[in-house]
Amino acid sequence: MKLTVQVLEARNLPAMDMNGFSDPYVRMQIGRYDCKTKVVYKHLNPTWDEKFTFQVEDLNDELSMSVMDEDKFSTDDFIGRFVISVSTIYDSPNGSIESEWYSLQPLKKRTKQKDFGEIRLAFSVDLNDFVPQSPSLASESSSTSHFEVESFSNRNDSKTSFEELLRLVESNNEGEDIPQSLSGGILVDQAYITSTAALNTYLFSPDSDYLPSLAESQGTTALEQAPWVVGTDGKMTREVTYIKAASKLIKAVKATEEQTYLKVVPGVGQSSYALLSSVSTPDVPYGTYFKTEILFCITPGPELAPEEDREEEEEIETSLLTVSWRTNFTSSTMMKGMIENGTRQGLKETYTQFVEFLSQKFKPVDSKDLGATSKDQILASLTVQKESELKLASRILGNFTVFSSVIITLYVFLHIMLSNQTIFSNMGGLEFSGLDLPDSVGEVIVCIILVLQGERSLKLLGQFLQARKQKGSDHGIKAQGDGWLLTVALIGGDCLGAVNTNTSPDPYIVFTCNGKTKTSSIKFQTSDPQWNEIFEFDAMDNPPSVMRIDVYDFDGPFCEANLLGYAEINFVKSNLSELADVWILLKGNLAQACQSKVHLRVFLNNTRGTEVAKDYLDKMEKEFGKKINLRSPQTNSTFQKLFSLPMEEFIINDFSCYLKRKMPLQGRLFLSPRIIGFSANLFGRKTIFYFLWEDIEEIETVPPTLASVGSPSLKVFLLPGKGMDARHGAKTRDSKGRLVFQFQSFVSFHNANRTIMVLWKAKSRSPEQIVKLVEEESESHNLLSQQEESGQFVSMEDTNTILSDVFSSAADVSVNLLMELFSGGLLDRKVMEALGCSEYHFNHWETIKPEVQQRQIDYKFSSGSGNSHYEGKVISSQQKTKLAEKNGWLIEEVIAPQGGVPYGEYFSVHTKYKIEDIAIRTNACNVQVSMGVQWLKYTKQQKRLTKSIVTDWVSRIQDMFRLAEQFITAK
């Protein structure tokens, strides 16, 4: 039996909003299903004139109608309700009730308000296909009831073809653009060799076998597709219902998709299509609080590169499919973050199968077939409009502050000139009543005004000079070298906060990746800047793990910039296709309060292709001293799926071990270039986590105990605040807030420990991590001993200086050749000159003990040379000792800054060089460098100076050995 409900209008509704109106709509519910009318904004006597049809089988069902007031920022307000039984309509003459006015009732009987307004409705039932049933049968059949919504003013003919409906919608959308991607992210961004019309028909035509086949492959059941209809608003809609297969987190649930063609835009060759699918799953936890919206955009694809065997007049059509998503919350909830993360993970898995299934029907467009890659097309569109210096000066300096300063200054100088003239001396120059120039109180007032206005003008002038310098910086230059190329297109920002609430910020952004930084230009006095600038990082040997984004507020060239917010992009956890167009939410108190975000397009490419894994393993073999075999593609694929890693990540080694928590858990430890991960499966309960190598602060070896079955253990300490996604695998959290992971009972502890330590040290630490490590170790020991002016060598043991490893590398030269760097010969002089050292003098090595020699060096840093930020003289004492166990040397050096070096008398730098042969290789040696800073006197600038010393000295050591190897191999 079909029940038709006609919702006509309402009158005398109460005002629910502060503006004296309501935004009413009607929600209807019968059984488990509901629907609603459109919203009439700012009205107390709305007119809907919409018709709804329900398929029901039980006369005992009740139709409940609630008039609601839409509220965009909170839960919708209840106005009134009306309930009628299906049996009442069935018993009426001819099974219909003509339009009548019905009074709306309150939700609760006890209420002070008496008038809730009235609503005019009409009802009818179609008795042709109705067969009365017993109550039990009626109850069973009611569970399969459903409803169909159709427009009152436009009923579509069911025989109208899908193509004819599209042409009708197309005629209503001429001249309109395809909407932009939704804010949740991009799920699919792939071009196919087919026309847009063919792809659209295959995906959404009711006659296509695509949706049933995909549902069958994903385990979806009870699929029902309602026919497409065109409503009074000119939009083409349909409803699709199905039961989603059970997953690891939730049971099988029913889902309802409301699909709507937003745009059908005709083109010169091919049309473009935009379809929005709103998915509701009320049976999942918090399912009534949100809907998932998915936007399908089908546009003409890129042109293919010409082929030799292709005729010139032959044109192959391509189409670009872009699928994006977002979560639309209908009610506020504290579980918003959890819901979005769960939805994101589920959609990734679903649309991975979607792409694989679609690729069987249409051939995807490979990047090598394109005349220009999508990356180049996107970056080419980001043309930066360079601002002229005249326009920049007028924008910054063209204000009342500068103008009034110039007028007052000219007025005073003109007065002084006229006062010196005989003709105007009796007139007092330009003086007037209340202003006595130049020897009165008025002179003081004018001077004060000049000082204040001049200070403001100088600050603006400084901003102009800094902006002019920043505007001319080098952006968008093609990166050099082979390896991993990182390209960042900075589009703009949104809702950036300001430290001073009275003014808008002057934002600029600093990108940091693998110790390299790129800085954007400054945008003045705006919270929503637009940059359209491109930054490229030089080629990197290993794929980067994290890129840091810091947004600063510029406050003049002589002031420290204020941090407005920050964010990190984790390339291991991110899908590179999603980073092609992404909005990044900023962290920080100010950024989170303002909901600040930046718009980026990030591309990470490997120019060396499949050789990247082999090159990395060859590099590790030099450090490890052992052959490392490349795993099979099947093993790598399994490893990537286990931890949901990108395709460029590959496994190096794995070990069986126990994870020590409250109860030891047996599993496997996996090692790759960027992560260390653990996986266990105990009776179907899986434990999987991983963290980055660069998040590790310390690895400690624990002696064997009875609990570890007589085997040593490894304790891994992460940096504070890092690895929070893996905290469920941590044994504890120490007093510093660091997560601690403990692994024990390795089959071969020596092999596992050696591999882990080599990989950890090979992952170069950032300068910030090295500075922090040295700062902590230097501050923990207040050293008061001083180095004698006579130059006598003071060893590290004598001063108790704590050294930290800052550099480790394998050189393709022998120990004897590399030791020429400390011989005082030609190589020694050439390297020191290349580092910017002048007036280089040294003593010859003198034997002070058996196998121990000593010498002194002094040289001068030239201003602006090397990595030094100052100039001055340095005296160094070196001591070298022959290693007993291996062919090699240990060089200890104490560096004492002299005149010209700021705070040079407050500190000395202690460095230890260990150079030894690699056993399995000829003409190769390993270099290990440690350093520490000894503070001889206390100063408030100790922390800042330590950071500068360590950063400069580590860079100098790296350059020193790099230049030495180049000069030796060039002979």
JSON list of N, CA and C in Angstrom, two decimals, residues 819-873:
[
{"chain": "A", "resi": 819, "resn": "MET", "atom": "N", "xyz": [95.09, 10.45, 7.46]},
{"chain": "A", "resi": 819, "resn": "MET", "atom": "CA", "xyz": [95.83, 11.04, 8.58]},
{"chain": "A", "resi": 819, "resn": "MET", "atom": "C", "xyz": [96.72, 12.19, 8.13]},
{"chain": "A", "resi": 820, "resn": "GLU", "atom": "N", "xyz": [96.91, 12.35, 6.80]},
{"chain": "A", "resi": 820, "resn": "GLU", "atom": "CA", "xyz": [97.66, 13.51, 6.31]},
{"chain": "A", "resi": 820, "resn": "GLU", "atom": "C", "xyz": [96.92, 14.80, 6.65]},
{"chain": "A", "resi": 821, "resn": "LEU", "atom": "N", "xyz": [95.62, 14.68, 6.97]},
{"chain": "A", "resi": 821, "resn": "LEU", "atom": "CA", "xyz": [94.84, 15.85, 7.37]},
{"chain": "A", "resi": 821, "resn": "LEU", "atom": "C", "xyz": [95.38, 16.45, 8.67]},
{"chain": "A", "resi": 822, "resn": "PHE", "atom": "N", "xyz": [96.09, 15.65, 9.48]},
{"chain": "A", "resi": 822, "resn": "PHE", "atom": "CA", "xyz": [96.65, 16.12, 10.74]},
{"chain": "A", "resi": 822, "resn": "PHE", "atom": "C", "xyz": [98.18, 16.10, 10.74]},
{"chain": "A", "resi": 823, "resn": "SER", "atom": "N", "xyz": [98.78, 16.09, 9.55]},
{"chain": "A", "resi": 823, "resn": "SER", "atom": "CA", "xyz": [100.24, 15.96, 9.45]},
{"chain": "A", "resi": 823, "resn": "SER", "atom": "C", "xyz": [100.95, 17.29, 9.36]},
{"chain": "A", "resi": 824, "resn": "GLY", "atom": "N", "xyz": [100.26, 18.36, 8.98]},
{"chain": "A", "resi": 824, "resn": "GLY", "atom": "CA", "xyz": [100.92, 19.64, 8.74]},
{"chain": "A", "resi": 824, "resn": "GLY", "atom": "C", "xyz": [101.44, 19.77, 7.33]},
{"chain": "A", "resi": 825, "resn": "GLY", "atom": "N", "xyz": [101.09, 18.82, 6.47]},
{"chain": "A", "resi": 825, "resn": "GLY", "atom": "CA", "xyz": [101.56, 18.84, 5.10]},
{"chain": "A", "resi": 825, "resn": "GLY", "atom": "C", "xyz": [100.64, 19.62, 4.17]},
{"chain": "A", "resi": 826, "resn": "LEU", "atom": "N", "xyz": [100.72, 19.30, 2.87]},
{"chain": "A", "resi": 826, "resn": "LEU", "atom": "CA", "xyz": [99.97, 20.03, 1.86]},
{"chain": "A", "resi": 826, "resn": "LEU", "atom": "C", "xyz": [98.46, 19.85, 2.05]},
{"chain": "A", "resi": 827, "resn": "LEU", "atom": "N", "xyz": [98.00, 18.61, 2.32]},
{"chain": "A", "resi": 827, "resn": "LEU", "atom": "CA", "xyz": [96.56, 18.36, 2.50]},
{"chain": "A", "resi": 827, "resn": "LEU", "atom": "C", "xyz": [96.02, 19.14, 3.70]},
{"chain": "A", "resi": 828, "resn": "ASP", "atom": "N", "xyz": [96.79, 19.17, 4.77]},
{"chain": "A", "resi": 828, "resn": "ASP", "atom": "CA", "xyz": [96.37, 19.91, 5.97]},
{"chain": "A", "resi": 828, "resn": "ASP", "atom": "C", "xyz": [96.15, 21.38, 5.65]},
{"chain": "A", "resi": 829, "resn": "ARG", "atom": "N", "xyz": [97.10, 21.99, 4.93]},
{"chain": "A", "resi": 829, "resn": "ARG", "atom": "CA", "xyz": [97.00, 23.42, 4.61]},
{"chain": "A", "resi": 829, "resn": "ARG", "atom": "C", "xyz": [95.85, 23.69, 3.63]},
{"chain": "A", "resi": 830, "resn": "LYS", "atom": "N", "xyz": [95.70, 22.83, 2.61]},
{"chain": "A", "resi": 830, "resn": "LYS", "atom": "CA", "xyz": [94.65, 23.07, 1.60]},
{"chain": "A", "resi": 830, "resn": "LYS", "atom": "C", "xyz": [93.25, 23.01, 2.23]},
{"chain": "A", "resi": 831, "resn": "VAL", "atom": "N", "xyz": [93.03, 22.05, 3.13]},
{"chain": "A", "resi": 831, "resn": "VAL", "atom": "CA", "xyz": [91.72, 21.94, 3.75]},
{"chain": "A", "resi": 831, "resn": "VAL", "atom": "C", "xyz": [91.45, 23.13, 4.65]},
{"chain": "A", "resi": 832, "resn": "MET", "atom": "N", "xyz": [92.44, 23.55, 5.43]},
{"chain": "A", "resi": 832, "resn": "MET", "atom": "CA", "xyz": [92.23, 24.68, 6.33]},
{"chain": "A", "resi": 832, "resn": "MET", "atom": "C", "xyz": [91.99, 25.97, 5.55]},
{"chain": "A", "resi": 833, "resn": "GLU", "atom": "N", "xyz": [92.68, 26.15, 4.44]},
{"chain": "A", "resi": 833, "resn": "GLU", "atom": "CA", "xyz": [92.43, 27.33, 3.60]},
{"chain": "A", "resi": 833, "resn": "GLU", "atom": "C", "xyz": [91.03, 27.30, 2.99]},
{"chain": "A", "resi": 834, "resn": "ALA", "atom": "N", "xyz": [90.60, 26.10, 2.56]},
{"chain": "A", "resi": 834, "resn": "ALA", "atom": "CA", "xyz": [89.25, 25.97, 1.99]},
{"chain": "A", "resi": 834, "resn": "ALA", "atom": "C", "xyz": [88.18, 26.25, 3.02]},
{"chain": "A", "resi": 835, "resn": "LEU", "atom": "N", "xyz": [88.48, 26.01, 4.31]},
{"chain": "A", "resi": 835, "resn": "LEU", "atom": "CA", "xyz": [87.51, 26.28, 5.38]},
{"chain": "A", "resi": 835, "resn": "LEU", "atom": "C", "xyz": [87.53, 27.74, 5.81]},
{"chain": "A", "resi": 836, "resn": "GLY", "atom": "N", "xyz": [88.38, 28.54, 5.19]},
{"chain": "A", "resi": 836, "resn": "GLY", "atom": "CA", "xyz": [88.41, 29.97, 5.50]},
{"chain": "A", "resi": 836, "resn": "GLY", "atom": "C", "xyz": [89.37, 30.36, 6.59]},
{"chain": "A", "resi": 837, "resn": "CYS", "atom": "N", "xyz": [90.37, 29.53, 6.88]},
{"chain": "A", "resi": 837, "resn": "CYS", "atom": "CA", "xyz": [91.34, 29.82, 7.93]},
{"chain": "A", "resi": 837, "resn": "CYS", "atom": "C", "xyz": [92.58, 30.47, 7.32]},
{"chain": "A", "resi": 838, "resn": "SER", "atom": "N", "xyz": [93.04, 31.53, 7.92]},
{"chain": "A", "resi": 838, "resn": "SER", "atom": "CA", "xyz": [94.24, 32.22, 7.46]},
{"chain": "A", "resi": 838, "resn": "SER", "atom": "C", "xyz": [95.29, 32.25, 8.57]},
{"chain": "A", "resi": 839, "resn": "GLU", "atom": "N", "xyz": [96.54, 32.61, 8.19]},
{"chain": "A", "resi": 839, "resn": "GLU", "atom": "CA", "xyz": [97.66, 32.66, 9.14]},
{"chain": "A", "resi": 839, "resn": "GLU", "atom": "C", "xyz": [97.76, 31.35, 9.93]},
{"chain": "A", "resi": 840, "resn": "TYR", "atom": "N", "xyz": [97.78, 30.26, 9.18]},
{"chain": "A", "resi": 840, "resn": "TYR", "atom": "CA", "xyz": [97.77, 28.93, 9.77]},
{"chain": "A", "resi": 840, "resn": "TYR", "atom": "C", "xyz": [99.20, 28.52, 10.15]},
{"chain": "A", "resi": 841, "resn": "HIS", "atom": "N", "xyz": [99.45, 28.30, 11.47]},
{"chain": "A", "resi": 841, "resn": "HIS", "atom": "CA", "xyz": [100.76, 27.91, 11.98]},
{"chain": "A", "resi": 841, "resn": "HIS", "atom": "C", "xyz": [100.59, 26.67, 12.85]},
{"chain": "A", "resi": 842, "resn": "PHE", "atom": "N", "xyz": [101.65, 25.82, 12.87]},
{"chain": "A", "resi": 842, "resn": "PHE", "atom": "CA", "xyz": [101.58, 24.60, 13.67]},
{"chain": "A", "resi": 842, "resn": "PHE", "atom": "C", "xyz": [102.99, 24.19, 14.09]},
{"chain": "A", "resi": 843, "resn": "ASN", "atom": "N", "xyz": [103.06, 23.41, 15.16]},
{"chain": "A", "resi": 843, "resn": "ASN", "atom": "CA", "xyz": [104.29, 22.78, 15.60]},
{"chain": "A", "resi": 843, "resn": "ASN", "atom": "C", "xyz": [104.32, 21.34, 15.10]},
{"chain": "A", "resi": 844, "resn": "HIS", "atom": "N", "xyz": [105.50, 20.78, 14.97]},
{"chain": "A", "resi": 844, "resn": "HIS", "atom": "CA", "xyz": [105.62, 19.38, 14.57]},
{"chain": "A", "resi": 844, "resn": "HIS", "atom": "C", "xyz": [105.25, 18.48, 15.74]},
{"chain": "A", "resi": 845, "resn": "TRP", "atom": "N", "xyz": [104.81, 17.28, 15.40]},
{"chain": "A", "resi": 845, "resn": "TRP", "atom": "CA", "xyz": [104.41, 16.33, 16.43]},
{"chain": "A", "resi": 845, "resn": "TRP", "atom": "C", "xyz": [105.61, 15.97, 17.31]},
{"chain": "A", "resi": 846, "resn": "GLU", "atom": "N", "xyz": [105.38, 15.97, 18.64]},
{"chain": "A", "resi": 846, "resn": "GLU", "atom": "CA", "xyz": [106.42, 15.60, 19.60]},
{"chain": "A", "resi": 846, "resn": "GLU", "atom": "C", "xyz": [105.93, 14.42, 20.43]},
{"chain": "A", "resi": 847, "resn": "THR", "atom": "N", "xyz": [106.80, 13.45, 20.63]},
{"chain": "A", "resi": 847, "resn": "THR", "atom": "CA", "xyz": [106.45, 12.27, 21.42]},
{"chain": "A", "resi": 847, "resn": "THR", "atom": "C", "xyz": [106.59, 12.61, 22.91]},
{"chain": "A", "resi": 848, "resn": "ILE", "atom": "N", "xyz": [105.47, 12.48, 23.63]},
{"chain": "A", "resi": 848, "resn": "ILE", "atom": "CA", "xyz": [105.49, 12.77, 25.07]},
{"chain": "A", "resi": 848, "resn": "ILE", "atom": "C", "xyz": [105.37, 11.49, 25.89]},
{"chain": "A", "resi": 849, "resn": "LYS", "atom": "N", "xyz": [104.79, 10.42, 25.28]},
{"chain": "A", "resi": 849, "resn": "LYS", "atom": "CA", "xyz": [104.68, 9.11, 25.91]},
{"chain": "A", "resi": 849, "resn": "LYS", "atom": "C", "xyz": [104.84, 8.08, 24.80]},
{"chain": "A", "resi": 850, "resn": "PRO", "atom": "N", "xyz": [105.08, 6.84, 25.15]},
{"chain": "A", "resi": 850, "resn": "PRO", "atom": "CA", "xyz": [105.10, 5.81, 24.10]},
{"chain": "A", "resi": 850, "resn": "PRO", "atom": "C", "xyz": [103.75, 5.75, 23.38]},
{"chain": "A", "resi": 851, "resn": "GLU", "atom": "N", "xyz": [103.76, 5.81, 22.07]},
{"chain": "A", "resi": 851, "resn": "GLU", "atom": "CA", "xyz": [102.58, 5.76, 21.21]},
{"chain": "A", "resi": 851, "resn": "GLU", "atom": "C", "xyz": [101.69, 7.00, 21.34]},
{"chain": "A", "resi": 852, "resn": "VAL", "atom": "N", "xyz": [102.18, 8.07, 22.00]},
{"chain": "A", "resi": 852, "resn": "VAL", "atom": "CA", "xyz": [101.38, 9.29, 22.18]},
{"chain": "A", "resi": 852, "resn": "VAL", "atom": "C", "xyz": [102.20, 10.48, 21.71]},
{"chain": "A", "resi": 853, "resn": "GLN", "atom": "N", "xyz": [101.59, 11.31, 20.82]},
{"chain": "A", "resi": 853, "resn": "GLN", "atom": "CA", "xyz": [102.27, 12.49, 20.29]},
{"chain": "A", "resi": 853, "resn": "GLN", "atom": "C", "xyz": [101.38, 13.72, 20.48]},
{"chain": "A", "resi": 854, "resn": "GLN", "atom": "N", "xyz": [102.01, 14.90, 20.46]},
{"chain": "A", "resi": 854, "resn": "GLN", "atom": "CA", "xyz": [101.27, 16.13, 20.73]},
{"chain": "A", "resi": 854, "resn": "GLN", "atom": "C", "xyz": [101.81, 17.25, 19.86]},
{"chain": "A", "resi": 855, "resn": "ARG", "atom": "N", "xyz": [100.92, 18.20, 19.47]},
{"chain": "A", "resi": 855, "resn": "ARG", "atom": "CA", "xyz": [101.33, 19.39, 18.74]},
{"chain": "A", "resi": 855, "resn": "ARG", "atom": "C", "xyz": [100.34, 20.52, 19.03]},
{"chain": "A", "resi": 856, "resn": "GLN", "atom": "N", "xyz": [100.72, 21.76, 18.66]},
{"chain": "A", "resi": 856, "resn": "GLN", "atom": "CA", "xyz": [99.87, 22.93, 18.83]},
{"chain": "A", "resi": 856, "resn": "GLN", "atom": "C", "xyz": [99.65, 23.62, 17.49]},
{"chain": "A", "resi": 857, "resn": "ILE", "atom": "N", "xyz": [98.46, 24.22, 17.34]},
{"chain": "A", "resi": 857, "resn": "ILE", "atom": "CA", "xyz": [98.07, 24.90, 16.10]},
{"chain": "A", "resi": 857, "resn": "ILE", "atom": "C", "xyz": [97.48, 26.24, 16.48]},
{"chain": "A", "resi": 858, "resn": "ASP", "atom": "N", "xyz": [97.69, 27.25, 15.66]},
{"chain": "A", "resi": 858, "resn": "ASP", "atom": "CA", "xyz": [96.96, 28.52, 15.81]},
{"chain": "A", "resi": 858, "resn": "ASP", "atom": "C", "xyz": [96.64, 29.04, 14.43]},
{"chain": "A", "resi": 859, "resn": "TYR", "atom": "N", "xyz": [95.48, 29.62, 14.28]},
{"chain": "A", "resi": 859, "resn": "TYR", "atom": "CA", "xyz": [95.03, 30.17, 13.00]},
{"chain": "A", "resi": 859, "resn": "TYR", "atom": "C", "xyz": [93.99, 31.24, 13.28]},
{"chain": "A", "resi": 860, "resn": "LYS", "atom": "N", "xyz": [93.54, 31.89, 12.22]},
{"chain": "A", "resi": 860, "resn": "LYS", "atom": "CA", "xyz": [92.61, 33.00, 12.36]},
{"chain": "A", "resi": 860, "resn": "LYS", "atom": "C", "xyz": [91.44, 32.80, 11.41]},
{"chain": "A", "resi": 861, "resn": "PHE", "atom": "N", "xyz": [90.25, 33.02, 11.96]},
{"chain": "A", "resi": 861, "resn": "PHE", "atom": "CA", "xyz": [89.06, 33.01, 11.12]},
{"chain": "A", "resi": 861, "resn": "PHE", "atom": "C", "xyz": [88.91, 34.37, 10.45]},
{"chain": "A", "resi": 862, "resn": "SER", "atom": "N", "xyz": [88.70, 34.37, 9.15]},
{"chain": "A", "resi": 862, "resn": "SER", "atom": "CA", "xyz": [88.43, 35.62, 8.46]},
{"chain": "A", "resi": 862, "resn": "SER", "atom": "C", "xyz": [86.94, 35.92, 8.52]},
{"chain": "A", "resi": 863, "resn": "SER", "atom": "N", "xyz": [86.57, 37.21, 8.54]},
{"chain": "A", "resi": 863, "resn": "SER", "atom": "CA", "xyz": [85.17, 37.60, 8.65]},
{"chain": "A", "resi": 863, "resn": "SER", "atom": "C", "xyz": [84.38, 37.09, 7.46]},
{"chain": "A", "resi": 864, "resn": "GLY", "atom": "N", "xyz": [83.28, 36.39, 7.73]},
{"chain": "A", "resi": 864, "resn": "GLY", "atom": "CA", "xyz": [82.40, 35.89, 6.67]},
{"chain": "A", "resi": 864, "resn": "GLY", "atom": "C", "xyz": [82.90, 34.66, 6.00]},
{"chain": "A", "resi": 865, "resn": "SER", "atom": "N", "xyz": [83.96, 34.03, 6.46]},
{"chain": "A", "resi": 865, "resn": "SER", "atom": "CA", "xyz": [84.48, 32.83, 5.83]},
{"chain": "A", "resi": 865, "resn": "SER", "atom": "C", "xyz": [84.00, 31.60, 6.55]},
{"chain": "A", "resi": 866, "resn": "GLY", "atom": "N", "xyz": [83.97, 30.50, 5.83]},
{"chain": "A", "resi": 866, "resn": "GLY", "atom": "CA", "xyz": [83.56, 29.25, 6.43]},
{"chain": "A", "resi": 866, "resn": "GLY", "atom": "C", "xyz": [82.16, 29.34, 6.96]},
{"chain": "A", "resi": 867, "resn": "ASN", "atom": "N", "xyz": [81.96, 28.71, 8.13]},
{"chain": "A", "resi": 867, "resn": "ASN", "atom": "CA", "xyz": [80.65, 28.73, 8.76]},
{"chain": "A", "resi": 867, "resn": "ASN", "atom": "C", "xyz": [80.65, 29.63, 10.01]},
{"chain": "A", "resi": 868, "resn": "SER", "atom": "N", "xyz": [81.70, 30.39, 10.20]},
{"chain": "A", "resi": 868, "resn": "SER", "atom": "CA", "xyz": [81.79, 31.20, 11.41]},
{"chain": "A", "resi": 868, "resn": "SER", "atom": "C", "xyz": [81.00, 32.49, 11.25]},
{"chain": "A", "resi": 869, "resn": "HIS", "atom": "N", "xyz": [80.43, 32.95, 12.35]},
{"chain": "A", "resi": 869, "resn": "HIS", "atom": "CA", "xyz": [79.69, 34.20, 12.37]},
{"chain": "A", "resi": 869, "resn": "HIS", "atom": "C", "xyz": [80.52, 35.32, 12.98]},
{"chain": "A", "resi": 870, "resn": "TYR", "atom": "N", "xyz": [81.79, 35.09, 13.24]},
{"chain": "A", "resi": 870, "resn": "TYR", "atom": "CA", "xyz": [82.64, 36.08, 13.86]},
{"chain": "A", "resi": 870, "resn": "TYR", "atom": "C", "xyz": [84.05, 35.88, 13.32]},
{"chain": "A", "resi": 871, "resn": "GLU", "atom": "N", "xyz": [84.97, 36.76, 13.71]},
{"chain": "A", "resi": 871, "resn": "GLU", "atom": "CA", "xyz": [86.36, 36.62, 13.33]},
{"chain": "A", "resi": 871, "resn": "GLU", "atom": "C", "xyz": [87.23, 36.72, 14.57]},
{"chain": "A", "resi": 872, "resn": "GLY", "atom": "N", "xyz": [88.33, 36.01, 14.55]},
{"chain": "A", "resi": 872, "resn": "GLY", "atom": "CA", "xyz": [89.22, 36.03, 15.71]},
{"chain": "A", "resi": 872, "resn": "GLY", "atom": "C", "xyz": [90.24, 34.92, 15.62]},
{"chain": "A", "resi": 873, "resn": "LYS", "atom": "N", "xyz": [91.13, 34.85, 16.62]},
{"chain": "A", "resi": 873, "resn": "LYS", "atom": "CA", "xyz": [92.20, 33.88, 16.64]},
{"chain": "A", "resi": 873, "resn": "LYS", "atom": "C", "xyz": [91.82, 32.68, 17.49]}
]
